Coordinates of N, CA and C and ligand atoms in Angstrom, one line a residue:
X1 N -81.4 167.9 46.5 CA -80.8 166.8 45.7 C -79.5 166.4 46.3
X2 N -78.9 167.4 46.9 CA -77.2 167.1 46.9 C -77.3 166.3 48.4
X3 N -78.4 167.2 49.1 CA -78.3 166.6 50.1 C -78.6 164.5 50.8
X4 N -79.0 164.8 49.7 CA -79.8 163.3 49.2 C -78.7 162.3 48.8
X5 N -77.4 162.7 47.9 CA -76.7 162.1 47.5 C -75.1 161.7 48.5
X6 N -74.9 163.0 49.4 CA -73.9 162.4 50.2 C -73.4 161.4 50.6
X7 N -74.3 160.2 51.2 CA -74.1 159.2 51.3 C -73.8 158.4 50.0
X8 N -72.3 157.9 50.0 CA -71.7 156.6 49.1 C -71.4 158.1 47.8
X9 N -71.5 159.2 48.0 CA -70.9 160.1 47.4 C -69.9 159.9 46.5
X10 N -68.8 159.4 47.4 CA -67.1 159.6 47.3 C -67.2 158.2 46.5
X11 N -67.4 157.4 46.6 CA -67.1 155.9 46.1 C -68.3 155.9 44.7
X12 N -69.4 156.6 44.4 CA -69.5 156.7 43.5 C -68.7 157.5 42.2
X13 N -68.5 158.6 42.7 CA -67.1 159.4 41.6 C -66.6 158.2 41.5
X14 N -65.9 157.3 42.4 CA -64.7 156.6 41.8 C -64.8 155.8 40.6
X15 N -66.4 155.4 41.4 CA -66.8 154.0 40.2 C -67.0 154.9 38.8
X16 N -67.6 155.9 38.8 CA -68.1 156.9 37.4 C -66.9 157.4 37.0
X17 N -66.4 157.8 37.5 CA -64.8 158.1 36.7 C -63.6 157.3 36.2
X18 N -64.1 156.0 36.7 CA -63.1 155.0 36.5 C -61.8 155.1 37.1
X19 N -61.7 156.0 38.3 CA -60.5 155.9 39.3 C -60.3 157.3 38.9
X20 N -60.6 158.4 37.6 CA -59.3 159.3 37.3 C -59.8 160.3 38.0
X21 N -61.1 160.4 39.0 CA -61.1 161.8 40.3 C -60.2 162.1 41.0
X22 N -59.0 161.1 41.3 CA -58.1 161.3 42.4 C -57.1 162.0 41.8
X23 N -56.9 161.8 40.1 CA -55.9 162.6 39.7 C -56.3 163.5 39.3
X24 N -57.7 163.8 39.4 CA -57.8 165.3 38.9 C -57.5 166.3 40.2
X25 N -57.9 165.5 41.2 CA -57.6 166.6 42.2 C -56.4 166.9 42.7
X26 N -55.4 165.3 42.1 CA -54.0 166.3 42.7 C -53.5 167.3 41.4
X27 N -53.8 167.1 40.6 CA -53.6 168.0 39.1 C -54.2 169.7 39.6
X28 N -55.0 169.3 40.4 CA -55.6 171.0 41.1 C -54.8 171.6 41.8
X29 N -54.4 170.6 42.6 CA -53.2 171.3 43.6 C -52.3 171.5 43.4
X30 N -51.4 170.9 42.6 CA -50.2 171.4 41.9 C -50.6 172.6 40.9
X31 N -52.1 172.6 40.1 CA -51.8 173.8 38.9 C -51.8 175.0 40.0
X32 N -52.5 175.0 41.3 CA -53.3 176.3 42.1 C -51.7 176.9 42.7
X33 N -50.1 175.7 43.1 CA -49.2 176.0 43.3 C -49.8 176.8 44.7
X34 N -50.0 175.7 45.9 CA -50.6 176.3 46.9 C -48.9 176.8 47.8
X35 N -49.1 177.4 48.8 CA -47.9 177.4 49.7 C -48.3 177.8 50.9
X36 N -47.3 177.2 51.9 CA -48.0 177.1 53.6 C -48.3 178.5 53.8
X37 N -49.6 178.4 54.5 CA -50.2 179.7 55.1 C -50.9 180.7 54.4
X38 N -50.9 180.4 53.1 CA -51.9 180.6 52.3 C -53.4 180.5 52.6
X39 N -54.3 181.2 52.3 CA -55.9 180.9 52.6 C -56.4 180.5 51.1
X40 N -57.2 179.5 51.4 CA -57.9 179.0 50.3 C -59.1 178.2 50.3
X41 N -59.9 178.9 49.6 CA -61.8 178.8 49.4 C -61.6 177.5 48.8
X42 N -62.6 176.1 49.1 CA -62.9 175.1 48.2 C -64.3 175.3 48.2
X43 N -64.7 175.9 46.9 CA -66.2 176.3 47.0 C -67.0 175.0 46.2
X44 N -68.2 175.1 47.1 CA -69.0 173.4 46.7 C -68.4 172.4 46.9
X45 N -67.9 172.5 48.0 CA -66.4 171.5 48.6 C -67.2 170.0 48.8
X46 N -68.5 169.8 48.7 CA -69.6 168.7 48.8 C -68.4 168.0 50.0
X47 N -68.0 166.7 50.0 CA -67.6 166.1 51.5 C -66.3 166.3 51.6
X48 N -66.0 167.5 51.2 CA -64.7 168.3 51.3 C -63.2 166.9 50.7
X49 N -63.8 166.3 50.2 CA -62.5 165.1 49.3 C -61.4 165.8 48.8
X50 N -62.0 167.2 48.1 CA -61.2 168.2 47.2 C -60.5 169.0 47.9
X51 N -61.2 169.5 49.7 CA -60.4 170.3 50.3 C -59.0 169.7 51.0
X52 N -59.4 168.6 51.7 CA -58.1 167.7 52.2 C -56.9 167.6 51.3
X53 N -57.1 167.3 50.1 CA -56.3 167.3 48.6 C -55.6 168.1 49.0
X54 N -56.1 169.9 48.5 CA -55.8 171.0 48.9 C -55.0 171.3 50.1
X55 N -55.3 170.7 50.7 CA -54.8 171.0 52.5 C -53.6 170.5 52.7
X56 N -52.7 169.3 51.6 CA -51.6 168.6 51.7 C -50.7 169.6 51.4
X57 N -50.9 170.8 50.8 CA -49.9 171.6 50.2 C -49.6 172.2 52.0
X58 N -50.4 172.1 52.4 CA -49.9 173.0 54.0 C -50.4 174.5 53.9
X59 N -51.4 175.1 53.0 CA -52.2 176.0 53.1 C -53.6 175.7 54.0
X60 N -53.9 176.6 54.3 CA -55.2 176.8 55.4 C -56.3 176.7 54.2
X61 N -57.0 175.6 54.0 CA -58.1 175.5 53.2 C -59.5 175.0 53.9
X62 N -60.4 176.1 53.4 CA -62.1 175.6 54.3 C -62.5 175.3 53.1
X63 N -63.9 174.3 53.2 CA -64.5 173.9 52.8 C -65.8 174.4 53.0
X64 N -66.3 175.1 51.6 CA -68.0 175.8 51.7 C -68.9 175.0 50.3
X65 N -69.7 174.5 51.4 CA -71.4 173.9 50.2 C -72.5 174.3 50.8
X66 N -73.1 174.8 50.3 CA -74.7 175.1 50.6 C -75.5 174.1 50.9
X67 N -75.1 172.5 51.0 CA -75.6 171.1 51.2 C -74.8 170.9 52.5
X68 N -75.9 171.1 54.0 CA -75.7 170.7 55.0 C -75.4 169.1 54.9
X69 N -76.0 168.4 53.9 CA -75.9 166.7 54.3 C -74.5 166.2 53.2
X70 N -74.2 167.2 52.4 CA -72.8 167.1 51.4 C -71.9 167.1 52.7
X71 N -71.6 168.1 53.4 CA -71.0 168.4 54.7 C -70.3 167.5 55.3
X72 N -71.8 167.2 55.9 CA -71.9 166.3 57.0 C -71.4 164.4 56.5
X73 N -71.3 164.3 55.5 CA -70.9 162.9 54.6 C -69.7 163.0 54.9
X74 N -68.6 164.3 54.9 CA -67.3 164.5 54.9 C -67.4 164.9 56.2
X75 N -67.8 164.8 57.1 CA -67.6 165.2 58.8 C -66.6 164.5 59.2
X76 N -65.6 163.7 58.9 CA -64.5 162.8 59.2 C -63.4 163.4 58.9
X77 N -63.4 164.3 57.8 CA -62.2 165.1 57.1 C -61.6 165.8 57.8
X78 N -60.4 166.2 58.0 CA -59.7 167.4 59.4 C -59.7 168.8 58.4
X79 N -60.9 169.3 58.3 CA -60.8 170.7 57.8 C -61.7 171.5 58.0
X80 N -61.4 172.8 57.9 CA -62.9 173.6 58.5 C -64.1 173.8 57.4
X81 N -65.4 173.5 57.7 CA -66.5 173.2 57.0 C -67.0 174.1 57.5
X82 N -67.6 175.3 56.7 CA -68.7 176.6 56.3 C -69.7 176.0 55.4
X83 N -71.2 176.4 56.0 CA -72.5 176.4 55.0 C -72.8 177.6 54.4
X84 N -72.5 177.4 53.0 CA -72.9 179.0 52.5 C -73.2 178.6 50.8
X85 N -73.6 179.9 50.5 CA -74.0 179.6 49.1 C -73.1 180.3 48.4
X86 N -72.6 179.7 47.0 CA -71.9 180.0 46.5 C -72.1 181.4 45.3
X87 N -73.6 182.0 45.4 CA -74.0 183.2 44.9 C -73.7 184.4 46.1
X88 N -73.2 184.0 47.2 CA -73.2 184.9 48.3 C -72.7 184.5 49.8
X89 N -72.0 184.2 49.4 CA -70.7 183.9 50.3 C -70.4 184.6 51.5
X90 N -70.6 183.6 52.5 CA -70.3 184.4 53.9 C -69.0 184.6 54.3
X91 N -68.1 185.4 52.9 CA -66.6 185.7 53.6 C -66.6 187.3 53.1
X92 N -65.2 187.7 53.9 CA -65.6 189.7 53.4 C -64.7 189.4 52.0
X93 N -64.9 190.6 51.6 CA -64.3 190.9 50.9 C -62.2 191.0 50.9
X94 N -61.9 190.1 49.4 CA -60.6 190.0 49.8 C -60.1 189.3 50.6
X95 N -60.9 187.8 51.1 CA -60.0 187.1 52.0 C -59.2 185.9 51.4
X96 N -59.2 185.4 50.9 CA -58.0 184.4 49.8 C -57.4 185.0 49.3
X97 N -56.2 184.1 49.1 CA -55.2 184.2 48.5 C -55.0 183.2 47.1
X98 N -56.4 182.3 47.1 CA -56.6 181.2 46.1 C -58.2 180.8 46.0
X99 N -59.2 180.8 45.2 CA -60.2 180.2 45.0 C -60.4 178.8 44.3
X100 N -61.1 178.3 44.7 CA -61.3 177.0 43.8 C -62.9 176.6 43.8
X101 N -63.3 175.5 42.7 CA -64.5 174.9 42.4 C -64.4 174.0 41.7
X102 N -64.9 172.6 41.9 CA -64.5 171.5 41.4 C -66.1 171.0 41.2
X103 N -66.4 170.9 39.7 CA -67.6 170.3 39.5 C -69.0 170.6 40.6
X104 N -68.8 172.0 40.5 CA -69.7 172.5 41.4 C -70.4 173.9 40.7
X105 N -69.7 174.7 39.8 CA -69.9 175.8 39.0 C -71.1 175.5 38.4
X106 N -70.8 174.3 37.3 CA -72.1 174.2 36.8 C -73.5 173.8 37.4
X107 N -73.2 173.6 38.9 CA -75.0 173.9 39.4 C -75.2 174.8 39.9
X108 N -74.6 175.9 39.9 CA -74.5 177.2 40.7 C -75.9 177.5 39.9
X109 N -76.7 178.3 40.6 CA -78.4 178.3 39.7 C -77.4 179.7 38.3
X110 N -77.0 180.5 39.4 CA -77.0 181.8 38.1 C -75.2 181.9 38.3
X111 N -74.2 180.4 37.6 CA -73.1 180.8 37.4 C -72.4 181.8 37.5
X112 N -72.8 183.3 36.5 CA -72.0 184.4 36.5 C -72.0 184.4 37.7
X113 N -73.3 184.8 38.5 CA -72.7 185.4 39.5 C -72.0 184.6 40.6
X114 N -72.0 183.5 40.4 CA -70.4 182.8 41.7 C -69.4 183.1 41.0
X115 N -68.9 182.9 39.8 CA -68.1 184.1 39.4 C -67.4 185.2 39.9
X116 N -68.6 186.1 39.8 CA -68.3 187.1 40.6 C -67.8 187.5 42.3
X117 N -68.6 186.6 42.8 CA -69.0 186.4 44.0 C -67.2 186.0 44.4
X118 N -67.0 184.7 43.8 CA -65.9 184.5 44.1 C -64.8 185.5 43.5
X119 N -64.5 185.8 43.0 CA -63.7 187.3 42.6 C -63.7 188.2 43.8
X120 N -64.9 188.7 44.3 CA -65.1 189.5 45.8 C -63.9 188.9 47.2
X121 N -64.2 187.5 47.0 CA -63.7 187.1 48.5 C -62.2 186.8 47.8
X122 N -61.8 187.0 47.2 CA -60.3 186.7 46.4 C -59.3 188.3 46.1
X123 N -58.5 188.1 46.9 CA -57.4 189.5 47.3 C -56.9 189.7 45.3
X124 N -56.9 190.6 45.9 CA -56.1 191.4 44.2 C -55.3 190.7 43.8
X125 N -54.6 190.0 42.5 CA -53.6 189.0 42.2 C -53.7 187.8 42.6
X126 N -55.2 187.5 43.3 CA -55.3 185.8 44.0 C -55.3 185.0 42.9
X127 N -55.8 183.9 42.9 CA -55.7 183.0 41.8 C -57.4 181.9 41.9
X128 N -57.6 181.7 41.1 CA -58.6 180.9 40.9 C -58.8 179.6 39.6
X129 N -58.9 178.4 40.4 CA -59.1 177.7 39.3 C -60.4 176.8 39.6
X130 N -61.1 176.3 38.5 CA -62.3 175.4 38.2 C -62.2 174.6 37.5
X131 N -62.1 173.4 38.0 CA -62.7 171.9 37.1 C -63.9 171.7 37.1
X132 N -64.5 171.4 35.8 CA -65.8 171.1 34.9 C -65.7 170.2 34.2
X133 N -66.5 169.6 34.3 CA -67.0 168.7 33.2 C -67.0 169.3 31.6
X134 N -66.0 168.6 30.3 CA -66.1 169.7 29.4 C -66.6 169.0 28.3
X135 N -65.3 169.3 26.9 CA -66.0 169.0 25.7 C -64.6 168.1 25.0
X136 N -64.8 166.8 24.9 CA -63.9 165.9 24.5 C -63.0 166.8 23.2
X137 N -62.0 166.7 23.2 CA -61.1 167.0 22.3 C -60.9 166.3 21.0
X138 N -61.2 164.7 21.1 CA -60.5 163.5 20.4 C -62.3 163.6 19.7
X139 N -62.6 163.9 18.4 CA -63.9 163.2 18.4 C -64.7 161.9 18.3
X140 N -64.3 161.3 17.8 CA -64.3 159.5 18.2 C -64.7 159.4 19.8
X141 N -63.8 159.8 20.1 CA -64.0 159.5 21.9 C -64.7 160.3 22.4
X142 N -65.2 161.7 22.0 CA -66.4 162.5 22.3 C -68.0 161.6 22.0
X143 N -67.7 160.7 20.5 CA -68.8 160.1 20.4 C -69.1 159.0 21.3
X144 N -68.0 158.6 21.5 CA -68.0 157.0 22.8 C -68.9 157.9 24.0
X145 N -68.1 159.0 24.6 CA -68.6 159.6 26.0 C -69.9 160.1 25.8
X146 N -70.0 160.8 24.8 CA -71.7 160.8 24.7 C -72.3 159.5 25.1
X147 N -72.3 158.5 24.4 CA -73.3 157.3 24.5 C -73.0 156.5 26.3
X148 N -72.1 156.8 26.8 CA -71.3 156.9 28.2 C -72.2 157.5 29.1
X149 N -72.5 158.7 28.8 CA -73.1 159.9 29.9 C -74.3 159.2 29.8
X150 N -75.0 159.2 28.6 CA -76.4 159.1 27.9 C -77.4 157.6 28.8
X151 N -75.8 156.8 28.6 CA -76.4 154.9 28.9 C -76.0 154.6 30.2
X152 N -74.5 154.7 30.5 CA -73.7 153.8 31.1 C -73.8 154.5 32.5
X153 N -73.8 155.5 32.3 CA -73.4 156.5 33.6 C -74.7 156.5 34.3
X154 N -76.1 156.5 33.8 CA -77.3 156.8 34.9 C -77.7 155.0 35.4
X155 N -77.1 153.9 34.2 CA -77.4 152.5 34.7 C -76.7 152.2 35.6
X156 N -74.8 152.9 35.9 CA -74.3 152.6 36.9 C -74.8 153.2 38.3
X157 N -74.9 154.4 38.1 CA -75.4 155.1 39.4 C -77.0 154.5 40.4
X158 N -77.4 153.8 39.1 CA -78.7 153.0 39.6 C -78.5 152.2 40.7
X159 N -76.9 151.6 40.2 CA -76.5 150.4 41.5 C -75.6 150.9 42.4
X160 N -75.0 151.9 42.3 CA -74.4 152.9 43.7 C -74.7 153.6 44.5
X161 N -75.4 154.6 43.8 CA -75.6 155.9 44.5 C -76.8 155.8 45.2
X162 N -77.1 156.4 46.6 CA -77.6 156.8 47.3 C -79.2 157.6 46.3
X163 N -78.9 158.5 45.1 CA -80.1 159.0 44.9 C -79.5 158.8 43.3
X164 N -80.0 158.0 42.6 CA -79.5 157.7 41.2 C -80.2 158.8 40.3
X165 N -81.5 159.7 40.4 CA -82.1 160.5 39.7 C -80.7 161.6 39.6
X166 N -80.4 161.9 40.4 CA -79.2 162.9 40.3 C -78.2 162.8 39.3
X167 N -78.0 161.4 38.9 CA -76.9 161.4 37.8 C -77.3 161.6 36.4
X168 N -79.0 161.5 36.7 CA -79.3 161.4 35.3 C -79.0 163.3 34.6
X169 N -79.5 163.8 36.4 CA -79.1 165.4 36.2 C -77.7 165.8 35.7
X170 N -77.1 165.1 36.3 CA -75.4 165.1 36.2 C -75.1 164.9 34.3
X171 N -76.0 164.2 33.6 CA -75.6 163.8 32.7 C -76.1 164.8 32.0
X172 N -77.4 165.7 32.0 CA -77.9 166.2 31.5 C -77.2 167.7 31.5
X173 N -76.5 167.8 32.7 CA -75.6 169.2 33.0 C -74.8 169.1 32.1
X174 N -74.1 168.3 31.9 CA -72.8 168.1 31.4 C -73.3 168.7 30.4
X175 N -74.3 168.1 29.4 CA -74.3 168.5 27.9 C -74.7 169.4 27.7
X176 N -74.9 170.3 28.8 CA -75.8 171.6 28.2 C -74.4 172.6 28.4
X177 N -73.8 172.2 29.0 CA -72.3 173.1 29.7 C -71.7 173.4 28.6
X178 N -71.2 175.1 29.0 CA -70.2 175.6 27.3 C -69.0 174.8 27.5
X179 N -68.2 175.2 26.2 CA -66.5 174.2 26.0 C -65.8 174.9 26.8
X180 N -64.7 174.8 26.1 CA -63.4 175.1 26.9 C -63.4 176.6 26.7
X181 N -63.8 177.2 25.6 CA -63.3 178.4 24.9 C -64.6 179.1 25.7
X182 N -65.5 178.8 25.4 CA -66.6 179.5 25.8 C -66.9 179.9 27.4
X183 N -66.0 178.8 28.1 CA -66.4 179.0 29.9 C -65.2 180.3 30.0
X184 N -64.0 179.7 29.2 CA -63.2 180.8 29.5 C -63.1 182.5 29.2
X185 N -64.2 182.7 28.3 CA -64.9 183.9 28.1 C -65.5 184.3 29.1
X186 N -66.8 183.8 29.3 CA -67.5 183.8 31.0 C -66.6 184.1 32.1
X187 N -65.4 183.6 32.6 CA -64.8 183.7 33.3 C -63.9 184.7 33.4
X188 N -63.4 184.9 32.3 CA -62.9 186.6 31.8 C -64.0 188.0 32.4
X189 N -65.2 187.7 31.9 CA -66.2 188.7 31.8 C -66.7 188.7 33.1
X190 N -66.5 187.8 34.0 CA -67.6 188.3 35.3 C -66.0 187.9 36.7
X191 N -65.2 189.0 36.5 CA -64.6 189.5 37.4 C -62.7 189.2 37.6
X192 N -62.7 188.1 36.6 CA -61.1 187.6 36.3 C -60.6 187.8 35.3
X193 N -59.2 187.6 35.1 CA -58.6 187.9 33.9 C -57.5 186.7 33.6
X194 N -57.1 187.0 31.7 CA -55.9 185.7 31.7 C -56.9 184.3 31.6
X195 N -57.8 184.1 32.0 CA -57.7 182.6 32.1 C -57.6 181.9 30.5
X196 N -57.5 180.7 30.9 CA -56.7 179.7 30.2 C -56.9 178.2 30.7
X197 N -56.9 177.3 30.1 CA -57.0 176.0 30.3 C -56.4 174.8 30.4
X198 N -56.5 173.6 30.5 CA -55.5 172.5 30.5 C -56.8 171.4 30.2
X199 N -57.1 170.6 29.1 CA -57.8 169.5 29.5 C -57.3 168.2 30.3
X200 N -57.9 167.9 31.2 CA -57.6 166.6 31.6 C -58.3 165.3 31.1
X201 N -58.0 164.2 31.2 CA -58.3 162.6 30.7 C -59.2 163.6 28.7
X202 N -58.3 163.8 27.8 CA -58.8 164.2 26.9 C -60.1 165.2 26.4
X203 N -59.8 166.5 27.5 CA -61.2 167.1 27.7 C -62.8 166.4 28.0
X204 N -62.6 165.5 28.5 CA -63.6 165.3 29.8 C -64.1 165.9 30.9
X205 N -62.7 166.4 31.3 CA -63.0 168.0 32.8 C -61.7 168.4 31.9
X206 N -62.3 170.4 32.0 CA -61.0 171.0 31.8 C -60.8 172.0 33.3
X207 N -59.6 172.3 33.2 CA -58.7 173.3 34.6 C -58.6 174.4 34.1
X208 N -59.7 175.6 34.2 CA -59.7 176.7 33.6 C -58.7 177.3 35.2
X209 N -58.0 178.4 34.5 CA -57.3 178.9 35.8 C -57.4 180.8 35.5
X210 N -57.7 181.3 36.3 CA -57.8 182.6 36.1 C -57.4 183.9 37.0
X211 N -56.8 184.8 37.2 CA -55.9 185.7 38.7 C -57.0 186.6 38.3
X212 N -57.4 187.0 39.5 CA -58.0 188.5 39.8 C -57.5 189.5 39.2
X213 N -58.1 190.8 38.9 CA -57.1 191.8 38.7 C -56.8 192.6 40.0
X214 N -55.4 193.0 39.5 CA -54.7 193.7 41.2 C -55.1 194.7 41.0
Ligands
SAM1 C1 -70.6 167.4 42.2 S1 -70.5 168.1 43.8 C2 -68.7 168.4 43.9 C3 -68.1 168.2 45.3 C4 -66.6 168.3 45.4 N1 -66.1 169.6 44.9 C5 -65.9 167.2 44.7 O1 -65.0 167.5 43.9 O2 -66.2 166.0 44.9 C6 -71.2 169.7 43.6 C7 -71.5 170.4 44.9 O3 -71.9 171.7 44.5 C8 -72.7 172.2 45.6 N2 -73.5 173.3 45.3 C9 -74.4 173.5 44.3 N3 -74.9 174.7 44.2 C10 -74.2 175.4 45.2 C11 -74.3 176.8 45.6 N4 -75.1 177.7 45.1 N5 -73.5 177.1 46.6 C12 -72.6 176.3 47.2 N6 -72.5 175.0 46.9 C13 -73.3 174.5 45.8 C14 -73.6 170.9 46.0 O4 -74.1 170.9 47.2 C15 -72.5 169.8 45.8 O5 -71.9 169.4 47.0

């Protein structure tokens, strides 16, 4: 599927988000508090949009998706691009200094374990954060976005995207995905500690952020 969707990828986020993807990703980089020379994982980096972001701080950031054609969409980007899966990661153990995953966690087939996985490749006291798709805060506007996901979002992707079945997946992910409270338990329990959150655009995506234990 993912591979399917690369093309017009980037310019569909824009249109489905209504512009606010660009500020979620610099909201990443500032919360992650990168600094030069630093190593840092963009896991499910899809056309690496999110690693370049990353890469302005002046840390050494690669970009890893298990979608050769996600990749290859972002083959223009100046950053190093690894194929790997995010249940089993072709890095050793302990090599970041920072992990990241941007709207990619929730298609991990068996979550915990990228979780985990990522915890392995992350040095003792690294840091890790994930944007997801979450659970509106405001309810009124939880009810608008429901009928949003449900209507608006698979009729627009109809006229954008490269593979429009995908968004309807996209929509269907979203709702099955736990809240704020609930991912940050999960995230506690399969290999990090501390985490905590920040909603963005009114819990739409939240910025769970969580440190290894040293
Ligand atoms: C919605 S895209 C997000 C891309 C990018 N992070 C962004 O912010 O635009 C989700 C990505 O997750 C990747 N993905 C899904 N399952 C994966 C896995 N098991 N390992 C690595 N990448 C995976 C897909 O190939 C896709 O590129």
């Amino acid at each position: 599927m993912f591979d399917d969707v690369g093309k017009n990828y980037d310019l569909t986020n824009t249109v489905l988000s209504f512009g606010q993807d660009r500020r979620w990703r610099r909201r990443t980089r500032e919360r992650l508090n990168l600094r030069p020379g630093e190593r840092v994982l963009d896991l499910a980096a899809g056309t690496a949009v999110s690693t370049v972001e990353l890469a302005k701080s002046g840390a050494w950031c690669v970009a890893c998706d298990f979608s050769p054609g996600m990749l290859a969409a972002g083959a223009h980007r100046p950053v190093p691009k690894v194929v790997g899966d995010g249940m089993r990661l072709p890095f050793a153990d302990n090599t970041f200094d920072a992990v990241t995953i941007s709207y990619g966690l929730r298609n991990i087939h068996d979550f915990r374990a990228g979780l985990r996985e990522m915890a392995r490749v992350t040095r003792p006291g690294g840091r890790l954060t994930v944007n997801e798709f979450s659970t509106p805060v405001v309810p009124v506007f939880g009810t608008v976005y429901k009928e949003y996901l449900m209507r608006l979002l698979p009729a627009v992707a109809r006229v954008v995207s490269s593979n429009p079945e995908a968004y309807e997946y996209l929509a269907d992910s979203i709702r099955a995905w736990p809240d704020q409270e609930a991912l940050a338990r999960e995230i506690n329990a399969n290999g990090w500690q501390g985490c905590g959150w920040q909603n963005l655009t009114l819990g739409i995506v939240a910025m769970h952020s969580a440190i290894k234990p040293g």
